[in-house]
Coordinates of C-alpha atoms and ligand atoms in Angstrom, one line a residue:
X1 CA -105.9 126.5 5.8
X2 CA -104.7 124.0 8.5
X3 CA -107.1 124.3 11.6
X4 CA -105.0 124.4 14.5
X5 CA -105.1 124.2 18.1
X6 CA -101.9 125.6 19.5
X7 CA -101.8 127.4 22.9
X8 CA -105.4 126.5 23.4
X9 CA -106.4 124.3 26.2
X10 CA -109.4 121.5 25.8
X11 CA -111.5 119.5 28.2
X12 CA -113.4 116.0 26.7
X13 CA -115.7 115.0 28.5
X14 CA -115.9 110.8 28.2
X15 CA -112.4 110.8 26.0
X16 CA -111.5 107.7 27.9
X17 CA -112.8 104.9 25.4
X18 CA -114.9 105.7 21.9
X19 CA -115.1 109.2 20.3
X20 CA -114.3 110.8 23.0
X21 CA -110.8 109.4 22.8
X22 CA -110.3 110.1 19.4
X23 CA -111.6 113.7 19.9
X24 CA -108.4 113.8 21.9
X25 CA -106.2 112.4 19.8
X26 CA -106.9 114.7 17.2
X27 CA -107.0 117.9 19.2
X28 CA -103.3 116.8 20.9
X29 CA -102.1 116.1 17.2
X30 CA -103.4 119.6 15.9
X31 CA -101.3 121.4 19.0
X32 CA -104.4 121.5 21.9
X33 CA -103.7 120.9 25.3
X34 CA -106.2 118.3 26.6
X35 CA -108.0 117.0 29.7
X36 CA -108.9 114.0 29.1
X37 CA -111.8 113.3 31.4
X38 CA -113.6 109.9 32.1
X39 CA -114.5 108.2 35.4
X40 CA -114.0 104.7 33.2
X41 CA -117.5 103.3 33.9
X42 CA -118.7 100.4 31.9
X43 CA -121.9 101.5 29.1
X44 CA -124.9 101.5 32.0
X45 CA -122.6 103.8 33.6
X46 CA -121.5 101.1 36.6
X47 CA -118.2 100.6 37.9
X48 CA -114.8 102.2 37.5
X49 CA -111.5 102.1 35.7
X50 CA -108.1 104.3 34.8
X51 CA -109.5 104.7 30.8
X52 CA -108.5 108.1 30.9
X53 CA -104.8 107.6 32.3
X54 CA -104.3 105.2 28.9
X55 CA -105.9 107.6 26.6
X56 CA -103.3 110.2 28.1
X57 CA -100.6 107.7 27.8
X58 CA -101.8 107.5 24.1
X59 CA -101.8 111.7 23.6
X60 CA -98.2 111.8 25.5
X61 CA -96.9 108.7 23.0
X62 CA -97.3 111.0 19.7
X63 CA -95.6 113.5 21.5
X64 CA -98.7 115.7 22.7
X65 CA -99.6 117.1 26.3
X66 CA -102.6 115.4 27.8
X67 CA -103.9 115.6 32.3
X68 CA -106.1 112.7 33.5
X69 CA -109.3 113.7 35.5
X70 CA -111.2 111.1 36.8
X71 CA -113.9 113.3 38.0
X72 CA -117.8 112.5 37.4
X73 CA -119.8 114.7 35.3
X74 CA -122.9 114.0 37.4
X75 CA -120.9 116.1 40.1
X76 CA -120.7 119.7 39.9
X77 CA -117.8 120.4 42.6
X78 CA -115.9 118.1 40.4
X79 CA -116.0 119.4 37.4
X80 CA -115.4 122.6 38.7
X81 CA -112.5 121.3 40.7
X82 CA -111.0 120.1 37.3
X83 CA -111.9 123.8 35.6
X84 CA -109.5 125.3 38.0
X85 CA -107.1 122.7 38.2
X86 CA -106.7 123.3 34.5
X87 CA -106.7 127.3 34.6
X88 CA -104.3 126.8 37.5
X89 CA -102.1 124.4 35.1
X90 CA -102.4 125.6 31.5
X91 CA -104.0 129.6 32.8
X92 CA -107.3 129.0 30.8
X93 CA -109.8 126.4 29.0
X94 CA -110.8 127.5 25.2
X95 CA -112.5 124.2 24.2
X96 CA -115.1 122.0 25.7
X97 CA -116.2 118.6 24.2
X98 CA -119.5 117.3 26.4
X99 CA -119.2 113.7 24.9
X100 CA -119.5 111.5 28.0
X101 CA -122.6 109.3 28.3
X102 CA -124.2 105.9 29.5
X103 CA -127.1 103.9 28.3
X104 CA -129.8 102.1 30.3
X105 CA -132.4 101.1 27.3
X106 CA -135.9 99.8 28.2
X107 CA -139.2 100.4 26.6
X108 CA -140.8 102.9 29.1
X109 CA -143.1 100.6 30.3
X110 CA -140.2 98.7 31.6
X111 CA -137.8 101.8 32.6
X112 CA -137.5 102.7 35.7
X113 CA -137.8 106.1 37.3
X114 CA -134.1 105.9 38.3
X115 CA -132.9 105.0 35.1
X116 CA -134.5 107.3 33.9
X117 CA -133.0 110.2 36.3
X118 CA -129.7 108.2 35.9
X119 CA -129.2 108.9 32.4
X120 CA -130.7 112.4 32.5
X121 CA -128.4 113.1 34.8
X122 CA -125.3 112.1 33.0
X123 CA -126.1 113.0 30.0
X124 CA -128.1 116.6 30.4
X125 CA -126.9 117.6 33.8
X126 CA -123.8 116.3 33.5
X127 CA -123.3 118.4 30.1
X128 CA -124.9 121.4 32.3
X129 CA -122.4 120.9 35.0
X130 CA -119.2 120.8 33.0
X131 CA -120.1 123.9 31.2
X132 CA -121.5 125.9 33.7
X133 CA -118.0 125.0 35.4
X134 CA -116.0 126.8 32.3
X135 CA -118.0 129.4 31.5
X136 CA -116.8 132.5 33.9
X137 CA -113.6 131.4 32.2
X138 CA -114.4 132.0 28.5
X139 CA -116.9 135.1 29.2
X140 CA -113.3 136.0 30.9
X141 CA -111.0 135.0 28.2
X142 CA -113.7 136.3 25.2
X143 CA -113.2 132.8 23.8
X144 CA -114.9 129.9 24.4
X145 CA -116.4 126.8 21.9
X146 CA -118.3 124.3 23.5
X147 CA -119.7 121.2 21.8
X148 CA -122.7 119.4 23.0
X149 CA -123.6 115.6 22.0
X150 CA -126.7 114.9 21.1
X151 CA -127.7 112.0 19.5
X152 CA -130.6 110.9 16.7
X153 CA -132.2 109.6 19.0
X154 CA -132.6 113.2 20.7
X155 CA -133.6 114.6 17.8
X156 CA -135.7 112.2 15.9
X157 CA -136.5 109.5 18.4
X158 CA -135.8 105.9 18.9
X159 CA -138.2 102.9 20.8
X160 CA -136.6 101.9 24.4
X161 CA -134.5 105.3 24.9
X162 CA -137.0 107.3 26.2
X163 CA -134.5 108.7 28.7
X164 CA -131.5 108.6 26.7
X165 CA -133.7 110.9 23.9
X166 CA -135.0 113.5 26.2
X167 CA -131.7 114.1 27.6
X168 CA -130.1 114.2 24.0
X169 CA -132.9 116.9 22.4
X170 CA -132.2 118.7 26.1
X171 CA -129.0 119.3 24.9
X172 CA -129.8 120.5 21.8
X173 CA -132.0 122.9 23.8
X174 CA -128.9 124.0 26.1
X175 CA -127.5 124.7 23.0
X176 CA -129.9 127.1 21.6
X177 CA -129.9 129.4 24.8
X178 CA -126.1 129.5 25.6
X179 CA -125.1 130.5 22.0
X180 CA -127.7 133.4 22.9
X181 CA -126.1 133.9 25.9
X182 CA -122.3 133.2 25.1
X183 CA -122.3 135.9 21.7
X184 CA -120.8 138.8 23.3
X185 CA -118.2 136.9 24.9
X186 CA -117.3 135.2 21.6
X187 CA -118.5 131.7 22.7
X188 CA -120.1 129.2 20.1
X189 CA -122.1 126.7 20.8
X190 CA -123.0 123.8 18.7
X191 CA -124.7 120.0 18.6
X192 CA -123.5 117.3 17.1
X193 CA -125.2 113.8 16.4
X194 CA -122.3 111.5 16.3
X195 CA -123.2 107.8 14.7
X196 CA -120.4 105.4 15.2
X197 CA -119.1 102.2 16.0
X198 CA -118.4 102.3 19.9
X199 CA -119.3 100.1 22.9
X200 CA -122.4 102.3 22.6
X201 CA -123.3 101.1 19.5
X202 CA -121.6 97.4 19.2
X203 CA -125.5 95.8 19.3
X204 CA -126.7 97.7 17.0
X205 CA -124.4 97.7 14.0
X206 CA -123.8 94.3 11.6
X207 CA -119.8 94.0 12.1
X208 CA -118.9 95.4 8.4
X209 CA -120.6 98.4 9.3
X210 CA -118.9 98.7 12.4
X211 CA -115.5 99.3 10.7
X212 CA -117.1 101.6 8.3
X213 CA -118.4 103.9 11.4
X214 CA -115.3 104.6 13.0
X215 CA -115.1 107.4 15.1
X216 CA -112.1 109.1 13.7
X217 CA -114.8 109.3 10.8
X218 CA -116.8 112.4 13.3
X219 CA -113.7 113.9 14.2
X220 CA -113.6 116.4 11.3
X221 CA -116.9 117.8 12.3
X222 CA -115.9 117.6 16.2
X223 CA -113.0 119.5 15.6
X224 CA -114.2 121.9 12.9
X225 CA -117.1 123.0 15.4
X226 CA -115.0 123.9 18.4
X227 CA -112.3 125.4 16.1
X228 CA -111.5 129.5 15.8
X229 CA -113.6 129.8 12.7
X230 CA -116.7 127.7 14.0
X231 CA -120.6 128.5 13.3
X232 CA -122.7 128.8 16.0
X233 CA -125.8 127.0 16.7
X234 CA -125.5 124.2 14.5
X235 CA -126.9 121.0 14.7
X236 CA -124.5 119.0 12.8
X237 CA -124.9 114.8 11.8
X238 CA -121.7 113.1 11.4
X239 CA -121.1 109.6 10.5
X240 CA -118.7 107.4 7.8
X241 CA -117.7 110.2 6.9
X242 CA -121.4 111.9 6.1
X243 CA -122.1 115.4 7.1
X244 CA -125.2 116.9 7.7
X245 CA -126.9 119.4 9.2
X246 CA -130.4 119.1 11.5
X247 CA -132.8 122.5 12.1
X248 CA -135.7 122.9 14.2
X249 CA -138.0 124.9 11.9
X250 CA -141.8 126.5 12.4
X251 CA -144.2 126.6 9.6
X252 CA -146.2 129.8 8.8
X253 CA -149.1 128.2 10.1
X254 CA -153.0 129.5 10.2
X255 CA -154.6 132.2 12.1
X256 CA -157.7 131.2 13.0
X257 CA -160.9 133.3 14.5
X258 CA -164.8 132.8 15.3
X259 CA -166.1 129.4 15.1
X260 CA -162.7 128.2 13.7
X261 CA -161.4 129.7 16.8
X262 CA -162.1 125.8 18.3
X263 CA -160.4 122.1 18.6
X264 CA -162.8 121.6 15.6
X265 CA -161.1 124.6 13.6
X266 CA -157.7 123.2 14.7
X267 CA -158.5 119.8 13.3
X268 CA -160.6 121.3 10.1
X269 CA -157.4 123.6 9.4
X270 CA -154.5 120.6 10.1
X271 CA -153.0 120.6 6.8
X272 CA -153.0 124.2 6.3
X273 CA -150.9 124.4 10.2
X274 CA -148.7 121.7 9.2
X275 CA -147.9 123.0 5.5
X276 CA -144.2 123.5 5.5
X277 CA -144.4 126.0 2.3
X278 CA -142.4 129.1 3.6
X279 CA -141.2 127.8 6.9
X280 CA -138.8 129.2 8.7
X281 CA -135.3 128.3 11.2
X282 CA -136.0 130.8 14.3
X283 CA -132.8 131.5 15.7
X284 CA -134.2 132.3 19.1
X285 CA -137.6 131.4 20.6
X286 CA -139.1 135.4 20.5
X287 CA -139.0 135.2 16.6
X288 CA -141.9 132.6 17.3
X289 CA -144.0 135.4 18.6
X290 CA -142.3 137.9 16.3
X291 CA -144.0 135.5 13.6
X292 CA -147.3 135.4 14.9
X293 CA -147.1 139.3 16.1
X294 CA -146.7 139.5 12.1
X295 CA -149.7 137.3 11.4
X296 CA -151.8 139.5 13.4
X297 CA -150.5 142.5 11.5
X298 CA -152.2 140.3 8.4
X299 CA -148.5 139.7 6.8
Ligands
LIG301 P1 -118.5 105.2 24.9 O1 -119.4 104.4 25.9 O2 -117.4 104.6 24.3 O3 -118.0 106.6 25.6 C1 -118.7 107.2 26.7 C2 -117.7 107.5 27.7 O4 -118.3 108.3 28.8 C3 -117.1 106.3 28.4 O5 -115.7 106.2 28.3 C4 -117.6 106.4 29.9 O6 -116.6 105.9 30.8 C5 -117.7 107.9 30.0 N1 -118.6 108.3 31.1 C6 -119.8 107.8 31.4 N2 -120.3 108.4 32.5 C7 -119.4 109.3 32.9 C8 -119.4 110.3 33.9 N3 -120.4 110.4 34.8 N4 -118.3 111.1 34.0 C9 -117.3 111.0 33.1 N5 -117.3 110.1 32.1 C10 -118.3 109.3 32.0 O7 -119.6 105.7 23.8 P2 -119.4 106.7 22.5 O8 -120.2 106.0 21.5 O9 -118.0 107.1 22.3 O10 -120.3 107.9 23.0 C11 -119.8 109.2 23.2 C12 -121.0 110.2 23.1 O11 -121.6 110.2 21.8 C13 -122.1 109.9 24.1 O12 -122.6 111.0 24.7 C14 -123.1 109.2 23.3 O13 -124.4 109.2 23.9 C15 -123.0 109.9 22.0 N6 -123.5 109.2 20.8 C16 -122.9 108.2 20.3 C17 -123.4 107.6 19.2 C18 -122.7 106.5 18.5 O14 -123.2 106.1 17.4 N7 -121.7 105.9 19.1 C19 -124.7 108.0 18.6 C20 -125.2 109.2 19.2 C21 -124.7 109.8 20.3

């Protein structure tokens, strides 16, 4: 069946440049109503441009309905300004893409603290921000799918973005609670680690790879996770047209007692606590205790 987005409304976060923008091409295409938000700063998140005017220039050219907002993520009464600018507009918000983000990479001996905030704060916050700004609306509307961009880095790790990575596995992490949270109001909430060829990445990739990593290449996972019949609390890796999917798992682990009950025991017992025969996927943090409440019970 064709996934469709007619009479639902959708906000992108970053959709000015990158996969943001095609994100919003393909939402407009499929019937969406988008917002195309981006304050048009160059990569370190510096300066200021009208990126988001052209991408909505772009939407309105293949015939789709597309509103500029210029707003910063890292500013709450912003974002929330543009919720109900939107709800005022189009009576409602259905889909939110949190895509926008900056770099500043340094080895953390050479980062700075603000940097550090900086891209925290764009990234994590800003994410934060956006969808604390649509939620009364969905919980409201019982509807709401909201995407969060996390990154490889977040969830695996990668030398000189130590602040780029916590923010990313934050998200992640915002993830896991609101899909908790947003259930009885129908609201799923997933991750996705995008890898394409962007300004982000135009260092990084050798130039034949480049074309091979274009971001329309994500979009089918984008758009399939913020769609009617999305999961919930995925983690999903999308790139060149590869999808896969990313868990945070526990093993069963060891319970230790007496004179094992000690760093020695620990260390004496690390293959046993690290054995990943029979782990699991908790789908909320309590079945951690649930786990070890079942240990104790000798299962
Ligand atoms: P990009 O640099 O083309 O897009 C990011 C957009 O966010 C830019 O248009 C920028 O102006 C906007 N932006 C920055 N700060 C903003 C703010 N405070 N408020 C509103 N807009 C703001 O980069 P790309 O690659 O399209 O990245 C999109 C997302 O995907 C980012 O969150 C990035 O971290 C993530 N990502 C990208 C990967 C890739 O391979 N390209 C890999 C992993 C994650």
């Amino acid at each position: 069946m064709t996934i469709r987005f007619d009479n639902q409304v959708a906000i992108v976060t970053g959709a000015g440049g990158g996969l943001g923008r095609a994100y919003a091409l393909e939402l407009a295409r499929r019937g969406a109503k988008v917002v195309v938000n981006d304050l048009g700063v160059a990569r370190d998140g510096t300066g200021q441009s009208d990126a988001a005017l052209k991408v909505v220039d772009e939407v309105v050219a293949l015939g789709g309905e597309a509103i500029a907002n210029g707003g910063s993520v890292t500013d709450y009464d912003q974002m929330a300004a543009m919720v109900a600018e939107t709800c005022d507009r189009w009576g409602g918000v259905h889909i939110l893409i949190n895509n926008a983000g900056v770099l500043r990479d340094k080895s953390f001996a050479k980062m700075e603290p603000a940097d550090f905030r900086f891209v925290v704060d764009v990234h994590l916050n800003g994410s934060a921000h956006c969808t604390k700004a649509v939620w009364e609306t969905m919980r409201a509307q019982n509807y709401g799918r909201i995407l969060m961009t996390a990154s490889s880095t977040g969830l695996f790790g990668n030398f000189g973005q130590a602040n780029y990575g916590a923010a990313k596995l934050g998200l992640a992490g915002l993830t896991k609670t609101l899909y908790l949270e947003g259930a009885k109001n129908n609201i799923r909430v997933n991750t996705i680690a995008p890898v394409a060829g962007t300004r982000m990445t135009e260092d990084i990739f050798p130039e034949a790879a480049f074309d091979a990593f274009n971001p329309d290449a994500v979009v089918p996972a984008a758009l399939y996770l913020v769609s009617q019949d999305a999961p919930t609390n995925a983690i999903v890796g999308a790139g060149a047209g590869v999808f896969q999917a990313s868990y945070v798992t526990l093993t069963r682990g060891i319970r230790l007692a007496g004179e094992d009950l000690t760093p020695e025991g620990v260390a004496a017992h690390w293959a046993a606590i690290t054995d990943r025969t029979g782990e699991i996927v908790p789908q909320s943090g309590s079945e951690q205790a649930q786990s070890i409440f079942a240990r104790l019970a000798g299962n």
